[in-house]
Short mmCIF file of C-alpha atoms in Angstrom, two decimals:
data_model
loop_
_atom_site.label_atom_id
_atom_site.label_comp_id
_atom_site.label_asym_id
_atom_site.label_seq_id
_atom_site.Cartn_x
_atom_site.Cartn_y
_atom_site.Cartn_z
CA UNK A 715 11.32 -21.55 12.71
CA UNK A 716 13.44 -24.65 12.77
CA UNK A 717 15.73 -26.25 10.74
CA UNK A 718 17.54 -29.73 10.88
CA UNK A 719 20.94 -28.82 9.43
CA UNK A 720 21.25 -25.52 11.15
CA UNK A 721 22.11 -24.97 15.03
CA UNK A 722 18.77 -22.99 15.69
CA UNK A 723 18.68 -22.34 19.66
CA UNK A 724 15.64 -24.68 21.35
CA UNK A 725 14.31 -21.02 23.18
CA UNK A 726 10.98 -19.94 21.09
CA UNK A 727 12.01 -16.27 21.76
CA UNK A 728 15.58 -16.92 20.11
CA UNK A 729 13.88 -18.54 17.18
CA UNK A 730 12.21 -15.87 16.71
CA UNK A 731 13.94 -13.17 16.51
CA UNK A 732 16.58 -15.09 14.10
CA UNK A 733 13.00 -15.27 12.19
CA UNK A 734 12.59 -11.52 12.13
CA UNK A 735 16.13 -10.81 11.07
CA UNK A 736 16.25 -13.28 8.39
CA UNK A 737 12.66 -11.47 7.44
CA UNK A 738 14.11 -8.22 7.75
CA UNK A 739 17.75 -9.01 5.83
CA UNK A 740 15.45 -10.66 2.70
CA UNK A 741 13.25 -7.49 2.29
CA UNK A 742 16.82 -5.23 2.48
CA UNK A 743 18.84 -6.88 -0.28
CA UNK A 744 15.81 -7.71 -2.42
CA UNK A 745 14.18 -3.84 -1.95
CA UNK A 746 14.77 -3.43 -5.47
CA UNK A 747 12.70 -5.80 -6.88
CA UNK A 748 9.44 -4.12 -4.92
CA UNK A 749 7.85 -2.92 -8.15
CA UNK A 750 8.14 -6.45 -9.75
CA UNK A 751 6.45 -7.57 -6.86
CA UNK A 752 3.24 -5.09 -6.64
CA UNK A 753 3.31 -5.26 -10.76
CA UNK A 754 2.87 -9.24 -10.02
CA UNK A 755 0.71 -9.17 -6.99
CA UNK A 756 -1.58 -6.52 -9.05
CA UNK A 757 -2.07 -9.01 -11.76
CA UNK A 758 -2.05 -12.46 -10.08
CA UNK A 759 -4.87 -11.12 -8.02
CA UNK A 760 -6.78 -9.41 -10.69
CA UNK A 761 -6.66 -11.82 -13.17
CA UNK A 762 -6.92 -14.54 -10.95
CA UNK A 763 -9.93 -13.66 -9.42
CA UNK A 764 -11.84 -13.04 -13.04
CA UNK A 765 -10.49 -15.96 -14.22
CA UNK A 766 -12.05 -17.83 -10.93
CA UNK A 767 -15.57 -15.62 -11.09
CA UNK A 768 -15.65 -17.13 -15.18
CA UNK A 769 -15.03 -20.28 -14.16
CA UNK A 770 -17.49 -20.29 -11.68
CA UNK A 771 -20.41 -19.20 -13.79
CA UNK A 772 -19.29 -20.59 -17.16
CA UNK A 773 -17.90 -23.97 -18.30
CA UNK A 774 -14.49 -22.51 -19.12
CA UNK A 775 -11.72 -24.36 -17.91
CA UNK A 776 -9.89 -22.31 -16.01
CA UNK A 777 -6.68 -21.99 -17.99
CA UNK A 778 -8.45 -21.60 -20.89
CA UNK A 779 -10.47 -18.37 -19.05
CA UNK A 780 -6.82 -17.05 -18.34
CA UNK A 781 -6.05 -17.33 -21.62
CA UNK A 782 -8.92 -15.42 -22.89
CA UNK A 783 -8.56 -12.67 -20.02
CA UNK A 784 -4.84 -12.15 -21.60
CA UNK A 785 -5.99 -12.23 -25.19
CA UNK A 786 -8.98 -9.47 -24.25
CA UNK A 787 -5.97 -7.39 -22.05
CA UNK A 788 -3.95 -7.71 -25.32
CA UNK A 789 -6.30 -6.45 -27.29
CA UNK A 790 -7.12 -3.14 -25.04
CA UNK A 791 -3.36 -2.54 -24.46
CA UNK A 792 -2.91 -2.47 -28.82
CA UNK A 793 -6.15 -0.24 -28.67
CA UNK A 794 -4.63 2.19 -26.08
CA UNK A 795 -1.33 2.37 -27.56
CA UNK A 796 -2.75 2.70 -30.62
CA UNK A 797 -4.54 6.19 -29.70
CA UNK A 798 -3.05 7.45 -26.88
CA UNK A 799 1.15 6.24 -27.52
CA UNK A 800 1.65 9.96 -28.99
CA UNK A 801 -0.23 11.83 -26.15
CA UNK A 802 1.25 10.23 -23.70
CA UNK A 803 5.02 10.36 -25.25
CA UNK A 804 4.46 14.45 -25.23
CA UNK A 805 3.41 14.55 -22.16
CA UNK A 806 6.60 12.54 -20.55
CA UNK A 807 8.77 14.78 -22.76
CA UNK A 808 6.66 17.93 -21.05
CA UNK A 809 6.79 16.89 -17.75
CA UNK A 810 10.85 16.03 -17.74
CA UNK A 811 11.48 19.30 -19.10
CA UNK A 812 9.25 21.58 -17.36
CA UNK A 813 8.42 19.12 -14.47
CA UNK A 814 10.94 21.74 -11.65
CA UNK A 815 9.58 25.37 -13.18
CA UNK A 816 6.04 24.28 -13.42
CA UNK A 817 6.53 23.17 -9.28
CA UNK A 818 8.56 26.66 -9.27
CA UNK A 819 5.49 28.46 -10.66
CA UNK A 820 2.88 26.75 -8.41
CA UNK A 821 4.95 27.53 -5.38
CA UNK A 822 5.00 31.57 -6.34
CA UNK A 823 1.38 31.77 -7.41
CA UNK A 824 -0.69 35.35 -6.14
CA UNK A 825 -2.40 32.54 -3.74
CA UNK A 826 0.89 31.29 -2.09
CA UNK A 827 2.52 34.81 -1.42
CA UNK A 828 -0.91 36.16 -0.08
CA UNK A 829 -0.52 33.28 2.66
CA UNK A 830 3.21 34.24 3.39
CA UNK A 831 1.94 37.34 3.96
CA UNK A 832 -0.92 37.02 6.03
CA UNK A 833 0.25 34.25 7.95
CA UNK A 834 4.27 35.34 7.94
CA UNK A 835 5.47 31.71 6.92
CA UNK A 836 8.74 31.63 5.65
CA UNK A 837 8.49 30.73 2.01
CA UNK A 838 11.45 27.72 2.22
CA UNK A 839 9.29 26.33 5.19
CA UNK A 840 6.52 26.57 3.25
CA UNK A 841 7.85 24.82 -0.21
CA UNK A 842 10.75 22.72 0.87
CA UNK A 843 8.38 19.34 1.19
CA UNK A 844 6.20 20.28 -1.49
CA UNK A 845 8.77 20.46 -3.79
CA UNK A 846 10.60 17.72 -2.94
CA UNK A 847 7.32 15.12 -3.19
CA UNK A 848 6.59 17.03 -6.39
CA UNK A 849 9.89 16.09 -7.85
CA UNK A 850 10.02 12.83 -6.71
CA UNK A 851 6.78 12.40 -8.29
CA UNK A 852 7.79 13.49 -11.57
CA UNK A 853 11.01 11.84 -11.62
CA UNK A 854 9.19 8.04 -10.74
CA UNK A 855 6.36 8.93 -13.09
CA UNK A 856 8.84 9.70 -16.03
CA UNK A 857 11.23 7.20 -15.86
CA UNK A 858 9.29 5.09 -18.38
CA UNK A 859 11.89 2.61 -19.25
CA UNK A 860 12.41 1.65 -15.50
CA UNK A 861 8.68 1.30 -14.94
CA UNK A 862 7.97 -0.55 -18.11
CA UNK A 863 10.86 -3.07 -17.68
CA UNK A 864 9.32 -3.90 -13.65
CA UNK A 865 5.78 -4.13 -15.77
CA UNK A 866 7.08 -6.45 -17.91
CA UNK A 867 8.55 -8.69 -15.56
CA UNK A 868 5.86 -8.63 -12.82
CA UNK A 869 3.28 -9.69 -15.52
CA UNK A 870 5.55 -12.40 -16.49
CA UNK A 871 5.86 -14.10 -13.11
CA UNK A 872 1.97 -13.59 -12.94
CA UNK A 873 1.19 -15.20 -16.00
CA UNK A 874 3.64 -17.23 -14.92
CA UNK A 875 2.08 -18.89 -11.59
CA UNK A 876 -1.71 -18.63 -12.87
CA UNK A 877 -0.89 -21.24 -15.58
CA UNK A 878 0.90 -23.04 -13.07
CA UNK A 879 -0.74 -22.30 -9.40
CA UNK A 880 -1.86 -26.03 -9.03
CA UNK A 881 1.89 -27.61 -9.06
CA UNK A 882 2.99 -24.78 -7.38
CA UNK A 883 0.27 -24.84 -4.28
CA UNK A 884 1.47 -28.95 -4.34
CA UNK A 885 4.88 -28.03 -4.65
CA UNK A 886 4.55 -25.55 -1.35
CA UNK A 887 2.66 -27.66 0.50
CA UNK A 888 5.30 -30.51 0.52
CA UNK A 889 7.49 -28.05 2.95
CA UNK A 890 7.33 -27.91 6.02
CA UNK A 891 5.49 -25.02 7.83
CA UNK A 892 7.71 -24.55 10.57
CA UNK A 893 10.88 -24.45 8.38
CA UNK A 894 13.21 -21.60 7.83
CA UNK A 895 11.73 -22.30 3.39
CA UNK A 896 8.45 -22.75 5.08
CA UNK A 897 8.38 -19.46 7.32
CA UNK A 898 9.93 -17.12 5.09
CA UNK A 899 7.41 -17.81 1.98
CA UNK A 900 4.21 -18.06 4.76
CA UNK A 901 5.67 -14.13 5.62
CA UNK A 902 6.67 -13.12 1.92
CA UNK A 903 2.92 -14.19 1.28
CA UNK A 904 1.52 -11.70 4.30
CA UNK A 905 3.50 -9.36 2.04
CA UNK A 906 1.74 -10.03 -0.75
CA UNK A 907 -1.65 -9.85 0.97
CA UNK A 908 -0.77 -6.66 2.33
CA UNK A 909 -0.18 -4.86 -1.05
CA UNK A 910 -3.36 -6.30 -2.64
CA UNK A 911 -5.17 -4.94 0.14
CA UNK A 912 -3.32 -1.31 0.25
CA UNK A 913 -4.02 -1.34 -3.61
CA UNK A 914 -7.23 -2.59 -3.14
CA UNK A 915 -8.10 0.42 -0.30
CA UNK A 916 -6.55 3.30 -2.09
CA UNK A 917 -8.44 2.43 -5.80
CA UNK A 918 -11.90 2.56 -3.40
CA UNK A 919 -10.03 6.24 -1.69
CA UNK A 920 -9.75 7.04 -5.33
CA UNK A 921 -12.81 6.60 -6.38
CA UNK A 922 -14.71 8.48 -3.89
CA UNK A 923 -12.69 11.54 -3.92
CA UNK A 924 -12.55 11.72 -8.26
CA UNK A 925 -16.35 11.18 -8.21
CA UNK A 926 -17.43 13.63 -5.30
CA UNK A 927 -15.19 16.66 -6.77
CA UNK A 928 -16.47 16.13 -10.35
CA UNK A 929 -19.92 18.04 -10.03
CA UNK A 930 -17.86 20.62 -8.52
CA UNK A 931 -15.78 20.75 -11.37
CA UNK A 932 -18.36 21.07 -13.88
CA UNK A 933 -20.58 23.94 -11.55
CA UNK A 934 -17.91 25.84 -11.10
CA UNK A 935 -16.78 25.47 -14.98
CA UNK A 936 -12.98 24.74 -14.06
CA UNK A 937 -10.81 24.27 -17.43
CA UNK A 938 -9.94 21.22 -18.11
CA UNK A 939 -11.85 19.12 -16.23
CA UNK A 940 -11.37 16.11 -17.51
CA UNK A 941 -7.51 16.34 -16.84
CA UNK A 942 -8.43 17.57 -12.89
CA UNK A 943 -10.68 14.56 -12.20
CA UNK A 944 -7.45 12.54 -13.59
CA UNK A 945 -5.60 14.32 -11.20
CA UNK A 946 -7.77 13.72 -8.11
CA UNK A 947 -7.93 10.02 -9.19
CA UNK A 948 -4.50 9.88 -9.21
CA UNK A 949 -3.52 11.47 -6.29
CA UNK A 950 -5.83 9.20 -4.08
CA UNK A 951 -3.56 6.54 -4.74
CA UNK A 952 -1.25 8.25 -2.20
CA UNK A 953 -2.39 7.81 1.71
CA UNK A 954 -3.66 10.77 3.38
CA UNK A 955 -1.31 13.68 1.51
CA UNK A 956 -2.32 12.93 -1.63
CA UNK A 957 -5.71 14.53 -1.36
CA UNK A 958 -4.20 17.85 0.25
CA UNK A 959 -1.54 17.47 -2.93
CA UNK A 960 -4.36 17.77 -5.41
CA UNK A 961 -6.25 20.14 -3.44
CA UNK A 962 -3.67 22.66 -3.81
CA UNK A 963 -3.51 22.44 -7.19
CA UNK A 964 -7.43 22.81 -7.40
CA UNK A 965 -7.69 25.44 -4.89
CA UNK A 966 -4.50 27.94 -7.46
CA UNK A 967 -6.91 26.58 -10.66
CA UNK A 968 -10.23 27.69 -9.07
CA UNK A 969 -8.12 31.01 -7.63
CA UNK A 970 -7.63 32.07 -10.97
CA UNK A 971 -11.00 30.73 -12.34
CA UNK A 972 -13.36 31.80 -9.70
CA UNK A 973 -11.09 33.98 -7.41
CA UNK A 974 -11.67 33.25 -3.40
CA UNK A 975 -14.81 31.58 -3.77
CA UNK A 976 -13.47 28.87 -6.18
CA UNK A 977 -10.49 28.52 -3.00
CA UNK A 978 -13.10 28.48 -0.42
CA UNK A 979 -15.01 26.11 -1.65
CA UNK A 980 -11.67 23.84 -2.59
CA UNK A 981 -10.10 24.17 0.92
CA UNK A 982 -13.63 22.68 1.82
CA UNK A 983 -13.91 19.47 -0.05
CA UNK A 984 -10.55 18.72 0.57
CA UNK A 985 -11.41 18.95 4.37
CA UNK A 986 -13.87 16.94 4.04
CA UNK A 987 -12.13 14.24 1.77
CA UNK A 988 -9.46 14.48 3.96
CA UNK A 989 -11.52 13.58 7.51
CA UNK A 990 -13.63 11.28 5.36
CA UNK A 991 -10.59 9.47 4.36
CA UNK A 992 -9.19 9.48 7.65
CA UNK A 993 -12.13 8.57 9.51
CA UNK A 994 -14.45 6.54 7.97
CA UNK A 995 -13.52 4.99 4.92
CA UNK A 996 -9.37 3.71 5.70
CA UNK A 997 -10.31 2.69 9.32
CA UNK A 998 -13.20 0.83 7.85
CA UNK A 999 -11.53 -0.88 5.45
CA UNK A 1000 -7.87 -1.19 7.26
CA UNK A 1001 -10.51 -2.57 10.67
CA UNK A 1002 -11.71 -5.41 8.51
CA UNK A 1003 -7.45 -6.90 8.31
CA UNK A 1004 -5.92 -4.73 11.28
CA UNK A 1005 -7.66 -4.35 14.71
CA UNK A 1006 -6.06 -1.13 15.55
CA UNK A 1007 -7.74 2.17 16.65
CA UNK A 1008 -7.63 5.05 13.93
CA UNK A 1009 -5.26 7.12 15.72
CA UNK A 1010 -2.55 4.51 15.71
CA UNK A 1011 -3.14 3.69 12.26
CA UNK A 1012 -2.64 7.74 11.36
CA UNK A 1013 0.76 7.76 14.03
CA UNK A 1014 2.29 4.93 12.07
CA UNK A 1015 1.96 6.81 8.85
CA UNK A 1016 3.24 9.77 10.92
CA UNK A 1017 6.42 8.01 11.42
CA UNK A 1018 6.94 5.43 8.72
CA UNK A 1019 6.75 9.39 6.83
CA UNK A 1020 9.49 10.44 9.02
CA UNK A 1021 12.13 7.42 8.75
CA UNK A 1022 11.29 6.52 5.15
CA UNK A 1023 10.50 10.22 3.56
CA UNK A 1024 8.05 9.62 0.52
CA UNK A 1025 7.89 6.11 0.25
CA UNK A 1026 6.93 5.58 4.01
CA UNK A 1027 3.41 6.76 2.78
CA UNK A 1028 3.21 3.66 0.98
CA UNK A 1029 4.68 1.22 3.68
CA UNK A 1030 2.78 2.16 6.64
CA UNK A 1031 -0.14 0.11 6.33
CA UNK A 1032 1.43 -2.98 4.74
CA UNK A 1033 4.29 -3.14 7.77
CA UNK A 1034 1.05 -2.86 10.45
CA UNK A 1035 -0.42 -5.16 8.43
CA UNK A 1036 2.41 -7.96 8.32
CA UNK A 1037 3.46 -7.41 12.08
CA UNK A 1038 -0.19 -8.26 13.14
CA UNK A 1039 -0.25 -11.39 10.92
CA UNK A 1040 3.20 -12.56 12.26
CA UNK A 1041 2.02 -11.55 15.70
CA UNK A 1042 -1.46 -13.67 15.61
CA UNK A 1043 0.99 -16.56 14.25
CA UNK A 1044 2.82 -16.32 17.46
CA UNK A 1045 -0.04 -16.25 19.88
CA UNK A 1046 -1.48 -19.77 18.47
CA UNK A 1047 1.81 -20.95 18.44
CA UNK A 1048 2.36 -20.19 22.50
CA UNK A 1049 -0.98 -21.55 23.22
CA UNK A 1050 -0.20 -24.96 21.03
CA UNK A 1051 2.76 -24.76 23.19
CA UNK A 1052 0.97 -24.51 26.16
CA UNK A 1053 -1.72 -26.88 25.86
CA UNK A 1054 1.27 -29.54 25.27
CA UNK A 1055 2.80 -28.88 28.62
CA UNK A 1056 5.62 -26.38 27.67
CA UNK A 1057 7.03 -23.05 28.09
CA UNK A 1058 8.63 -20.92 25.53
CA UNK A 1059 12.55 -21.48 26.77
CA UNK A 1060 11.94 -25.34 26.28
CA UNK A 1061 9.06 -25.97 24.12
CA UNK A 1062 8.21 -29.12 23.90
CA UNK A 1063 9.67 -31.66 20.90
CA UNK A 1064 8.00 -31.18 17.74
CA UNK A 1065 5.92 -34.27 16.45
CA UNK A 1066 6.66 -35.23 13.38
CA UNK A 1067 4.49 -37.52 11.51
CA UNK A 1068 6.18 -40.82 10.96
CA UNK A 1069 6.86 -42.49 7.19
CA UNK A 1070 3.59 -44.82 6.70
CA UNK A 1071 5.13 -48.00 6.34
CA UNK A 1072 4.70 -49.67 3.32
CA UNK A 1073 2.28 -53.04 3.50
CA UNK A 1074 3.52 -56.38 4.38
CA UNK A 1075 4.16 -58.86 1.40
CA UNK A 1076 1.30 -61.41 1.52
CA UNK A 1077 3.29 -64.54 0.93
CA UNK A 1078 1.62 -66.69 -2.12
CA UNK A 1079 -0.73 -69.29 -0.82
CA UNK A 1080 0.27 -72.36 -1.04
CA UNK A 1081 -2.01 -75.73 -1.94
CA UNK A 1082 -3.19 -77.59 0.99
CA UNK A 1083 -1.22 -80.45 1.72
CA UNK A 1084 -3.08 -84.17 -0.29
CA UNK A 1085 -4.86 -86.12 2.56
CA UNK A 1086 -2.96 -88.98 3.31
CA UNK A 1087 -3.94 -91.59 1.29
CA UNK A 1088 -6.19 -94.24 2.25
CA UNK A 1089 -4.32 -97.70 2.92
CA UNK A 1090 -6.44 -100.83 3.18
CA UNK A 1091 -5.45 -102.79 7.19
CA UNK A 1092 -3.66 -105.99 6.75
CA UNK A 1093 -6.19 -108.67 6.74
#
């Protein structure tokens, strides 16, 4: 990072960590524009990428393929308000008043006090973190206004910067990289990356899980099935815990359904999800952006968990994700410093292409001079 109106020290290290801090103090104070953030990355990259993929096998300018991508989302969002604006309206209203005694009932099921008993677990160890991430849930998923308002905006701004990506990508490249404007949108944009990608790995989490438990919800004839396979979908969007959240809630439907087979067979596929998740299918697809081993991958969730509570589900991966991006940054930057004859406590002076001057005047030819003229010798 350097800047030519600032006193930045000439040490690397130094310039660094005034980098970080800067990093760290923008992400603070601006925390509570997150949603409008992942609302805009969602749709810039969606969007984007069909509007692209059009382009690319039709002769639709690309603007115009935006526009038609928005007029086609306009018409599905009137459709689905249209038949579903009632159902869902009931079913905020249910879930803000009967959100805390339906958590209350789950918690006291014949399937919960048989495990206190067996296993003598105190039933406030036992509850105290499922109610609070139950709660939470409920509170974030019912505070329409708040969500709508962030949807709003974020769609905006995305709209926004696909119409007008071209003088913006011309606009950005004028700045210098190394610049404190220059570093802190090249790190803002390995933010960006890293929620496209976490959204990107939990939809294919998602996925898997709702479509391997269906056929066991239709065997087993579960009620309801169509709102349990919404369930499972939805709770793969959370890392890790939210497969064990929904397979609770299967395992005290298929209790009452099916008794301790239905369980049994519950408690299974949610082992299985849950190593498959673990495993195979996030180290896969974190390995392909993060070269870390699984375990380390599964620690930092551990802790970001701890220090952040609910939300440090979410941040885990994009954190890992950013601090190996800023980290390969660094490494070609100490070997460009190298290779130039420096060290990191007195780098050598950055180069800075000169002004291409502009061309010389070509002065306006002038007509040769007449040849003398011819004078006859004195006879």
């Amino acid at each position: 990072m350097e800047s030519n109106s600032l006193p930045i020290p000439k040490d690397v290290r130094w310039r660094r960590l005034l980098a970080v801090a800067l990093f760290l103090a923008v992400l603070y104070f601006f925390r509570g524009l997150a949603p409008v953030l992942i609302i805009f990355v969602i749709f810039e990259r969606g969007l984007g990428y069909a509007a692209d993929q059009l382009t690319k096998y039709t002769r639709i300018h690309r603007k115009g393929a935006i526009a038609g991508l928005l007029a086609l989302l306009a018409g599905g969002v009137g459709l689905l308000v249209f038949f579903f604006v009632k159902r869902l309206l009931a079913f905020v209203e249910l879930a803000r008043r009967d959100g805390a005694s339906w958590v209350e009932s789950v918690t006291k099921s014949t399937l919960i006090q048989k495990m206190r008993d067996r296993l003598g677990i105190d039933s406030q160890e036992l509850t105290s973190h499922a109610k609070d991430y139950a709660l939470q849930v409920f509170h974030y998923a019912t505070a329409t206004a708040y969500v709508a308002l962030f949807l709003f905006v974020g769609f905006i701004l995305a709209v926004m910067y696909l119409f007008e990506r071209d003088e913006i990508d011309e606009w950005m490249s004028a700045i210098r990289p190394k610049s404190i404007l220059g570093t802190m949108s090249r790190w803002i944009g390995y933010v960006a990356d890293a929620i496209a990608i976490t959204v990107r790995l939990q939809i294919v989490v998602a996925i898997f899980n709702a479509v391997f438990t269906l056929p066991l919800l239709i065997l087993l004839g579960l009620p309801n099935v169509p709102l349990l396979f919404l369930l499972v979908l939805a709770s793969g969007m959370v890392p890790v815990v939210g497969g064990v959240m929904s397979g609770i809630v299967l395992c005290l439907v298929a209790y009452d359904a099916k008794g301790v087979v239905g369980v049994g067979v519950f408690l299974g596929v949610t082992f299985v999800l849950g190593k498959v998740e673990s495993y195979y299918l996030s180290p896969r697809l974190t390995a392909q952006h993060v070269k870390l081993p699984g375990l380390v991958l599964v620690v930092a969730l551990l802790m970001f968990e701890t220090i952040f509570g609910f939300w440090g589900l979410f941040l885990s991966f994009p954190a890992l994700y950013v601090a190996s991006r800023i980290s390969n940054e660094w490494k070609e930057e100490e070997d460009e410093i190298r290779l130039q004859g420096g060290t990191l406590s007195m780098p050598p002076p950055t180069r800075r292409s000169a002004p291409t001057p502009a061309p010389a005047a070509v002065p306006a030819s002038t007509p040769p001079p007449p040849p003398p003229s011819e004078t006859s010798a004195p006879s």
